[in-house]
Amino acid sequence: MSAGPLRRIPFLAAAHLRHEWVLTLCLVIALAAVISPLLVLLGLKHGTIQTLRERLVEDPVFREIRPTQTREFAPAWFEDLAAWPGVGFLTPTILPLSSVLSVVLPDTSGTTLFDLIPTAPGDPLLLENGGTVPGEGEVALTAEAARLAGVVVGDEIAARVTRSRGGRGEAVEARLRVAAVLDQRAGSLPRVYAPLSFVLDVEAYKEGYAAPARGWAGETPQPYPSYDGAVLLLPAPLQPIVRSGLAINTGFGRVTEITAERVRELLGIVPPDGFACYELLAPGQPVTASSIRAVEQKLRGHSRVLLPYVRDALLRAGDRELRPVGLSLDETQAALLGLEPTPWPGFSGRLPEGGAILNSLWPNADALGQGEAVAVRAPGLAEVDFFLRVAGETILDRPVVPAELLGVLRTASQRAVAFDPDSESFRMARGGFRGFRLYAASIDDVPELYRRLKEQGVEVVAEVEAIERIRVLDQGLSRLFWLIATLGLFGGTGVLVASLYAAVERRRRDLGVLRLLGFARRHVFFFPMAQGLIIATLGLAAGFVGYAVLAGAIDRAFAMDLAPGEAFCILPGGYVPFFCLSTLALASLASLAAAWRATCIDPAEVIREQ
Amino acid sequence: MSGMPPMVRLEGLVKTRSQSESVFELRVPSFEVGPGRMVAVIGESGCGKSTLLDILALVMEPTMVTRFEVVTGPSIPPVDAAALWANGDEAALAALRRDNFGYVLQTGGLLPFLDVRQNILLPGSLNGGRVPSERIEALAVGMGVAGCLDRMPASLSIGQRQRVAILRALAHGPRLVLADEPTAAVDKGRARSIMDDMHRLARDESVAVVVVTHDVDLVMDRADLTYTFDLEHESDSVTRSVCRPVTGGMP
């Protein structure tokens, strides 16, 4: 069928509207009078909320969730927390006391103390305050810190880390490049943000340890040996009073007499006949070297051998499971028991240096050569890979290692212990952190994270209330807007329905003539619809002009309360097409009654009416 | 010219219209009009001449019709309008009107919201063709409305409107022009000149023209053929009107 008539409809509809321009103008103004206030309302709602939100959203402070207590957080806890939904940034922190850095001032050559805070890639506090995340050897400074240190981006600062060890002050210095100076908003305190590794090294140094990678001297954090209990072997039984004294102020809680078989089980050796055998236990807590020393003190003058033991010690050499015995016997002790002394000193509780802790005796059946190294792995909190050096043979059916080694491995089952192959020694791996810096991905994630952390018993503070207030306000304003919008919608639609219908009634004869000239029913159907759309388009245009004028006036009126770039009346870009399309769709709907009426016009009835 | 096939042929038409108690029945045993011919339909008011015109104009459905054909081209078989009505093919009837018919209504029937030129161009624009402006100008000069082309209908005199309406009815080259009391609103002298114009254009453009009027004098010596109606009052409520050609003399 010919599309000609349909194509002429918009032209005719427009010509009709132009002809009746006064009525059209009234309609357009009526529509604009509905659309403008709606747009202003929408803009105000959105603008107000956005301004308030942006003040929160823009400032990462409102996304921060800070711990209020210093307690230990295990690395695994951080891994877990980082995977929570809504976590935007997370880094462990150290003890507040250790988080200070002396920065050498350029002119006075004096120093000043800055807070030292760990950072990591993605840190919103840095990135959203005009900074970059510092790399190794770099720092980011707050504006105040930069001012005090008299540096700008690209300069270097000389940072001094001090400690007191053995009553002597020590210090190391690091030259750090200033990668960024943060905006004032990031905080008014002088602070230095540095990579976590640097902060940890500073902390370690302050605690007296070395940071070998930075050339900072110090101790190596050694793991302490711990035991499940001790076995006391004596040629003669103890007097009850002495025996019970062993459980007083020694760390041990119980002393029981045991059989020779039990001794063999625990230590791999069988005591000479007639020996009194006791087991010393400290139920519920590990036995430390100091407990052993305390018992030794109490038994002074007694001929005895006191040996700590670790139950069910296990090592793996490849596929093979080893159940080593921990024995450190000096010559006296060995003689008393009728055994060979171990090629390492008797038990002292201190870890032998220089790899002596790795010495071991192996059953003849293993046929290992002197000095040979056997790679082993100990299960622990984290598995520890190390090796045992063959120092000789043993008559026992199990490998014999220093009691100190087993003590260390027992500690490793509770605290992270690492083996350093260079120094052939064990050291404590970092157990945990003393705090964290946590930022939610968005302010909306803060309440949930806050709640979950509280649930875990982690005391935190966050700007939850400010965020919640805005959310409630947003909800209230949204409801208000939709209420008014619905009223306006009904009003605007009603005006259109009535006007378009009236236009059809008024122009029945003209529409009849159109039908006579060859327009089919389905063509004249679109006449009111085209008019509805034209009026809606003009109404929208007028509405937006009205909105622009009003919004400008409102923003000018509130200019005092707004920061540059902020506005109280903002129409988000996405809303404009949505609003326009909705209005046009509604106009089409509103024209349906008139369109239906137009199709009912019988040209034969109307062409002679006048 | 009388040898050419008729543009419209109507046979055995019955149209019954009832209004409350009264029933009006129009019977047209045979009606036809050929190209270049002007046919007048005369009769007093209420005799059914407008009903006949509406049926010819394809805007009123016949109650019964034996044959209702519209010729749309020299070598094309005639369109069966009776079948289109029976099928309710409103779109095809509209298309037929659009492509082949022109109308002159009592008061012109110009669209008040279009200027004269747009009114004249409208029928042509509907079938996609565009009437050359030279043709419009020439026709307008011929009809004496050349100066009115860019004015709105409301600013024209009634006589000018009728002429513009005739112009609109003819401009797109229809095969049939239907005029409903085209001179009802003008004085005698102007009416005569309008009728003359119509007759002349019918011949010049080889168009079939059907003029409905109550003014017998005006058409008797101009029309090539005249139809009139015989009214019969069957009863108090039933009126029957039968259409017949006038054969010499007054009805």
PDB file of N, CA, C and O in Angstrom, chain A residues 510-553:
ATOM      1  N   ASP A 510     -12.733  18.414   8.957  1.00  0.00           N
ATOM      2  CA  ASP A 510     -11.457  18.375   8.240  1.00  0.00           C
ATOM      3  C   ASP A 510     -10.936  16.948   8.130  1.00  0.00           C
ATOM      4  O   ASP A 510     -10.393  16.537   7.102  1.00  0.00           O
ATOM      5  N   LEU A 511     -11.114  16.206   9.207  1.00  0.00           N
ATOM      6  CA  LEU A 511     -10.662  14.808   9.162  1.00  0.00           C
ATOM      7  C   LEU A 511     -11.526  14.021   8.179  1.00  0.00           C
ATOM      8  O   LEU A 511     -11.017  13.139   7.471  1.00  0.00           O
ATOM      9  N   GLY A 512     -12.831  14.362   8.113  1.00  0.00           N
ATOM     10  CA  GLY A 512     -13.719  13.731   7.140  1.00  0.00           C
ATOM     11  C   GLY A 512     -13.260  14.038   5.720  1.00  0.00           C
ATOM     12  O   GLY A 512     -13.231  13.156   4.852  1.00  0.00           O
ATOM     13  N   VAL A 513     -12.861  15.293   5.498  1.00  0.00           N
ATOM     14  CA  VAL A 513     -12.354  15.673   4.180  1.00  0.00           C
ATOM     15  C   VAL A 513     -11.098  14.872   3.855  1.00  0.00           C
ATOM     16  O   VAL A 513     -10.931  14.378   2.738  1.00  0.00           O
ATOM     17  N   LEU A 514     -10.231  14.722   4.867  1.00  0.00           N
ATOM     18  CA  LEU A 514      -9.006  13.934   4.640  1.00  0.00           C
ATOM     19  C   LEU A 514      -9.373  12.514   4.234  1.00  0.00           C
ATOM     20  O   LEU A 514      -8.760  11.934   3.325  1.00  0.00           O
ATOM     21  N   ARG A 515     -10.361  11.961   4.913  1.00  0.00           N
ATOM     22  CA  ARG A 515     -10.800  10.600   4.574  1.00  0.00           C
ATOM     23  C   ARG A 515     -11.320  10.565   3.148  1.00  0.00           C
ATOM     24  O   ARG A 515     -11.024   9.666   2.370  1.00  0.00           O
ATOM     25  N   LEU A 516     -12.092  11.602   2.788  1.00  0.00           N
ATOM     26  CA  LEU A 516     -12.658  11.673   1.439  1.00  0.00           C
ATOM     27  C   LEU A 516     -11.536  11.758   0.408  1.00  0.00           C
ATOM     28  O   LEU A 516     -11.601  11.146  -0.657  1.00  0.00           O
ATOM     29  N   LEU A 517     -10.488  12.516   0.753  1.00  0.00           N
ATOM     30  CA  LEU A 517      -9.397  12.704  -0.198  1.00  0.00           C
ATOM     31  C   LEU A 517      -8.577  11.425  -0.376  1.00  0.00           C
ATOM     32  O   LEU A 517      -7.712  11.363  -1.229  1.00  0.00           O
ATOM     33  N   GLY A 518      -8.820  10.425   0.454  1.00  0.00           N
ATOM     34  CA  GLY A 518      -8.121   9.166   0.241  1.00  0.00           C
ATOM     35  C   GLY A 518      -7.286   8.694   1.419  1.00  0.00           C
ATOM     36  O   GLY A 518      -6.500   7.755   1.294  1.00  0.00           O
ATOM     37  N   PHE A 519      -7.445   9.334   2.595  1.00  0.00           N
ATOM     38  CA  PHE A 519      -6.766   8.808   3.777  1.00  0.00           C
ATOM     39  C   PHE A 519      -7.613   7.679   4.347  1.00  0.00           C
ATOM     40  O   PHE A 519      -8.828   7.837   4.500  1.00  0.00           O
ATOM     41  N   ALA A 520      -6.962   6.541   4.627  1.00  0.00           N
ATOM     42  CA  ALA A 520      -7.692   5.418   5.211  1.00  0.00           C
ATOM     43  C   ALA A 520      -7.818   5.653   6.717  1.00  0.00           C
ATOM     44  O   ALA A 520      -7.186   6.551   7.276  1.00  0.00           O
ATOM     45  N   ARG A 521      -8.624   4.817   7.365  1.00  0.00           N
ATOM     46  CA  ARG A 521      -8.804   4.954   8.817  1.00  0.00           C
ATOM     47  C   ARG A 521      -7.462   4.890   9.537  1.00  0.00           C
ATOM     48  O   ARG A 521      -7.188   5.651  10.448  1.00  0.00           O
ATOM     49  N   ARG A 522      -6.627   3.918   9.085  1.00  0.00           N
ATOM     50  CA  ARG A 522      -5.357   3.732   9.790  1.00  0.00           C
ATOM     51  C   ARG A 522      -4.436   4.938   9.595  1.00  0.00           C
ATOM     52  O   ARG A 522      -3.501   5.125  10.358  1.00  0.00           O
ATOM     53  N   HIS A 523      -4.697   5.742   8.553  1.00  0.00           N
ATOM     54  CA  HIS A 523      -3.875   6.943   8.379  1.00  0.00           C
ATOM     55  C   HIS A 523      -4.291   8.030   9.348  1.00  0.00           C
ATOM     56  O   HIS A 523      -3.448   8.634  10.004  1.00  0.00           O
ATOM     57  N   VAL A 524      -5.621   8.266   9.417  1.00  0.00           N
ATOM     58  CA  VAL A 524      -6.062   9.357  10.297  1.00  0.00           C
ATOM     59  C   VAL A 524      -5.836   8.995  11.760  1.00  0.00           C
ATOM     60  O   VAL A 524      -5.768   9.868  12.612  1.00  0.00           O
ATOM     61  N   PHE A 525      -5.674   7.685  12.034  1.00  0.00           N
ATOM     62  CA  PHE A 525      -5.358   7.251  13.394  1.00  0.00           C
ATOM     63  C   PHE A 525      -4.120   7.990  13.910  1.00  0.00           C
ATOM     64  O   PHE A 525      -4.017   8.369  15.066  1.00  0.00           O
ATOM     65  N   PHE A 526      -3.170   8.183  13.007  1.00  0.00           N
ATOM     66  CA  PHE A 526      -1.896   8.774  13.431  1.00  0.00           C
ATOM     67  C   PHE A 526      -1.930  10.293  13.503  1.00  0.00           C
ATOM     68  O   PHE A 526      -0.973  10.901  13.958  1.00  0.00           O
ATOM     69  N   PHE A 527      -3.038  10.890  13.042  1.00  0.00           N
ATOM     70  CA  PHE A 527      -3.108  12.349  13.068  1.00  0.00           C
ATOM     71  C   PHE A 527      -3.033  12.872  14.510  1.00  0.00           C
ATOM     72  O   PHE A 527      -2.134  13.664  14.836  1.00  0.00           O
ATOM     73  N   PRO A 528      -3.913  12.416  15.406  1.00  0.00           N
ATOM     74  CA  PRO A 528      -3.810  12.882  16.794  1.00  0.00           C
ATOM     75  C   PRO A 528      -2.515  12.429  17.457  1.00  0.00           C
ATOM     76  O   PRO A 528      -1.942  13.126  18.298  1.00  0.00           O
ATOM     77  N   MET A 529      -2.056  11.244  17.042  1.00  0.00           N
ATOM     78  CA  MET A 529      -0.826  10.734  17.652  1.00  0.00           C
ATOM     79  C   MET A 529       0.345  11.644  17.279  1.00  0.00           C
ATOM     80  O   MET A 529       1.164  11.998  18.138  1.00  0.00           O
ATOM     81  N   ALA A 530       0.409  12.017  16.012  1.00  0.00           N
ATOM     82  CA  ALA A 530       1.475  12.926  15.576  1.00  0.00           C
ATOM     83  C   ALA A 530       1.361  14.240  16.325  1.00  0.00           C
ATOM     84  O   ALA A 530       2.368  14.800  16.773  1.00  0.00           O
ATOM     85  N   GLN A 531       0.136  14.705  16.507  1.00  0.00           N
ATOM     86  CA  GLN A 531      -0.035  15.966  17.238  1.00  0.00           C
ATOM     87  C   GLN A 531       0.419  15.810  18.683  1.00  0.00           C
ATOM     88  O   GLN A 531       1.079  16.701  19.228  1.00  0.00           O
ATOM     89  N   GLY A 532       0.062  14.669  19.282  1.00  0.00           N
ATOM     90  CA  GLY A 532       0.476  14.414  20.662  1.00  0.00           C
ATOM     91  C   GLY A 532       1.992  14.452  20.779  1.00  0.00           C
ATOM     92  O   GLY A 532       2.553  15.058  21.693  1.00  0.00           O
ATOM     93  N   LEU A 533       2.663  13.802  19.804  1.00  0.00           N
ATOM     94  CA  LEU A 533       4.130  13.737  19.862  1.00  0.00           C
ATOM     95  C   LEU A 533       4.746  15.112  19.625  1.00  0.00           C
ATOM     96  O   LEU A 533       5.732  15.479  20.282  1.00  0.00           O
ATOM     97  N   ILE A 534       4.160  15.865  18.703  1.00  0.00           N
ATOM     98  CA  ILE A 534       4.703  17.203  18.426  1.00  0.00           C
ATOM     99  C   ILE A 534       4.554  18.080  19.666  1.00  0.00           C
ATOM    100  O   ILE A 534       5.498  18.758  20.093  1.00  0.00           O
ATOM    101  N   ILE A 535       3.359  18.026  20.270  1.00  0.00           N
ATOM    102  CA  ILE A 535       3.122  18.846  21.465  1.00  0.00           C
ATOM    103  C   ILE A 535       4.062  18.406  22.586  1.00  0.00           C
ATOM    104  O   ILE A 535       4.648  19.237  23.293  1.00  0.00           O
ATOM    105  N   ALA A 536       4.225  17.072  22.716  1.00  0.00           N
ATOM    106  CA  ALA A 536       5.109  16.569  23.772  1.00  0.00           C
ATOM    107  C   ALA A 536       6.539  17.039  23.533  1.00  0.00           C
ATOM    108  O   ALA A 536       7.244  17.430  24.462  1.00  0.00           O
ATOM    109  N   THR A 537       6.972  16.989  22.257  1.00  0.00           N
ATOM    110  CA  THR A 537       8.338  17.414  21.941  1.00  0.00           C
ATOM    111  C   THR A 537       8.525  18.893  22.271  1.00  0.00           C
ATOM    112  O   THR A 537       9.512  19.288  22.906  1.00  0.00           O
ATOM    113  N   LEU A 538       7.541  19.698  21.835  1.00  0.00           N
ATOM    114  CA  LEU A 538       7.633  21.135  22.125  1.00  0.00           C
ATOM    115  C   LEU A 538       7.568  21.361  23.633  1.00  0.00           C
ATOM    116  O   LEU A 538       8.309  22.197  24.179  1.00  0.00           O
ATOM    117  N   GLY A 539       6.683  20.598  24.294  1.00  0.00           N
ATOM    118  CA  GLY A 539       6.553  20.722  25.749  1.00  0.00           C
ATOM    119  C   GLY A 539       7.859  20.365  26.436  1.00  0.00           C
ATOM    120  O   GLY A 539       8.277  21.033  27.386  1.00  0.00           O
ATOM    121  N   LEU A 540       8.509  19.310  25.933  1.00  0.00           N
ATOM    122  CA  LEU A 540       9.800  18.894  26.503  1.00  0.00           C
ATOM    123  C   LEU A 540      10.832  20.000  26.320  1.00  0.00           C
ATOM    124  O   LEU A 540      11.566  20.348  27.248  1.00  0.00           O
ATOM    125  N   ALA A 541      10.881  20.518  25.076  1.00  0.00           N
ATOM    126  CA  ALA A 541      11.858  21.561  24.790  1.00  0.00           C
ATOM    127  C   ALA A 541      11.625  22.741  25.724  1.00  0.00           C
ATOM    128  O   ALA A 541      12.561  23.235  26.374  1.00  0.00           O
ATOM    129  N   ALA A 542      10.356  23.173  25.811  1.00  0.00           N
ATOM    130  CA  ALA A 542      10.037  24.300  26.679  1.00  0.00           C
ATOM    131  C   ALA A 542      10.341  23.942  28.131  1.00  0.00           C
ATOM    132  O   ALA A 542      10.861  24.767  28.893  1.00  0.00           O
ATOM    133  N   GLY A 543      10.026  22.678  28.493  1.00  0.00           N
ATOM    134  CA  GLY A 543      10.281  22.213  29.854  1.00  0.00           C
ATOM    135  C   GLY A 543      11.756  22.268  30.198  1.00  0.00           C
ATOM    136  O   GLY A 543      12.136  22.700  31.285  1.00  0.00           O
ATOM    137  N   PHE A 544      12.594  21.844  29.251  1.00  0.00           N
ATOM    138  CA  PHE A 544      14.038  21.838  29.509  1.00  0.00           C
ATOM    139  C   PHE A 544      14.578  23.268  29.590  1.00  0.00           C
ATOM    140  O   PHE A 544      15.475  23.545  30.396  1.00  0.00           O
ATOM    141  N   VAL A 545      14.029  24.149  28.744  1.00  0.00           N
ATOM    142  CA  VAL A 545      14.450  25.549  28.822  1.00  0.00           C
ATOM    143  C   VAL A 545      14.082  26.089  30.198  1.00  0.00           C
ATOM    144  O   VAL A 545      14.904  26.707  30.889  1.00  0.00           O
ATOM    145  N   GLY A 546      12.838  25.800  30.612  1.00  0.00           N
ATOM    146  CA  GLY A 546      12.381  26.243  31.928  1.00  0.00           C
ATOM    147  C   GLY A 546      13.269  25.680  33.022  1.00  0.00           C
ATOM    148  O   GLY A 546      13.664  26.386  33.951  1.00  0.00           O
ATOM    149  N   TYR A 547      13.602  24.402  32.868  1.00  0.00           N
ATOM    150  CA  TYR A 547      14.465  23.746  33.852  1.00  0.00           C
ATOM    151  C   TYR A 547      15.819  24.439  33.934  1.00  0.00           C
ATOM    152  O   TYR A 547      16.325  24.725  35.024  1.00  0.00           O
ATOM    153  N   ALA A 548      16.392  24.710  32.731  1.00  0.00           N
ATOM    154  CA  ALA A 548      17.729  25.310  32.694  1.00  0.00           C
ATOM    155  C   ALA A 548      17.714  26.648  33.423  1.00  0.00           C
ATOM    156  O   ALA A 548      18.620  26.959  34.212  1.00  0.00           O
ATOM    157  N   VAL A 549      16.662  27.439  33.176  1.00  0.00           N
ATOM    158  CA  VAL A 549      16.575  28.763  33.807  1.00  0.00           C
ATOM    159  C   VAL A 549      16.448  28.601  35.327  1.00  0.00           C
ATOM    160  O   VAL A 549      17.195  29.218  36.099  1.00  0.00           O
ATOM    161  N   LEU A 550      15.532  27.706  35.728  1.00  0.00           N
ATOM    162  CA  LEU A 550      15.295  27.507  37.163  1.00  0.00           C
ATOM    163  C   LEU A 550      16.526  26.937  37.863  1.00  0.00           C
ATOM    164  O   LEU A 550      16.906  27.388  38.941  1.00  0.00           O
ATOM    165  N   ALA A 551      17.114  25.925  37.218  1.00  0.00           N
ATOM    166  CA  ALA A 551      18.277  25.267  37.830  1.00  0.00           C
ATOM    167  C   ALA A 551      19.407  26.271  38.003  1.00  0.00           C
ATOM    168  O   ALA A 551      20.078  26.306  39.043  1.00  0.00           O
ATOM    169  N   GLY A 552      19.599  27.095  36.967  1.00  0.00           N
ATOM    170  CA  GLY A 552      20.645  28.123  37.049  1.00  0.00           C
ATOM    171  C   GLY A 552      20.378  29.053  38.223  1.00  0.00           C
ATOM    172  O   GLY A 552      21.287  29.377  38.998  1.00  0.00           O
ATOM    173  N   ALA A 553      19.108  29.441  38.342  1.00  0.00           N
ATOM    174  CA  ALA A 553      18.752  30.363  39.420  1.00  0.00           C
ATOM    175  C   ALA A 553      18.997  29.714  40.781  1.00  0.00           C
ATOM    176  O   ALA A 553      19.543  30.342  41.698  1.00  0.00           O
TER     177      ALA A 553
END
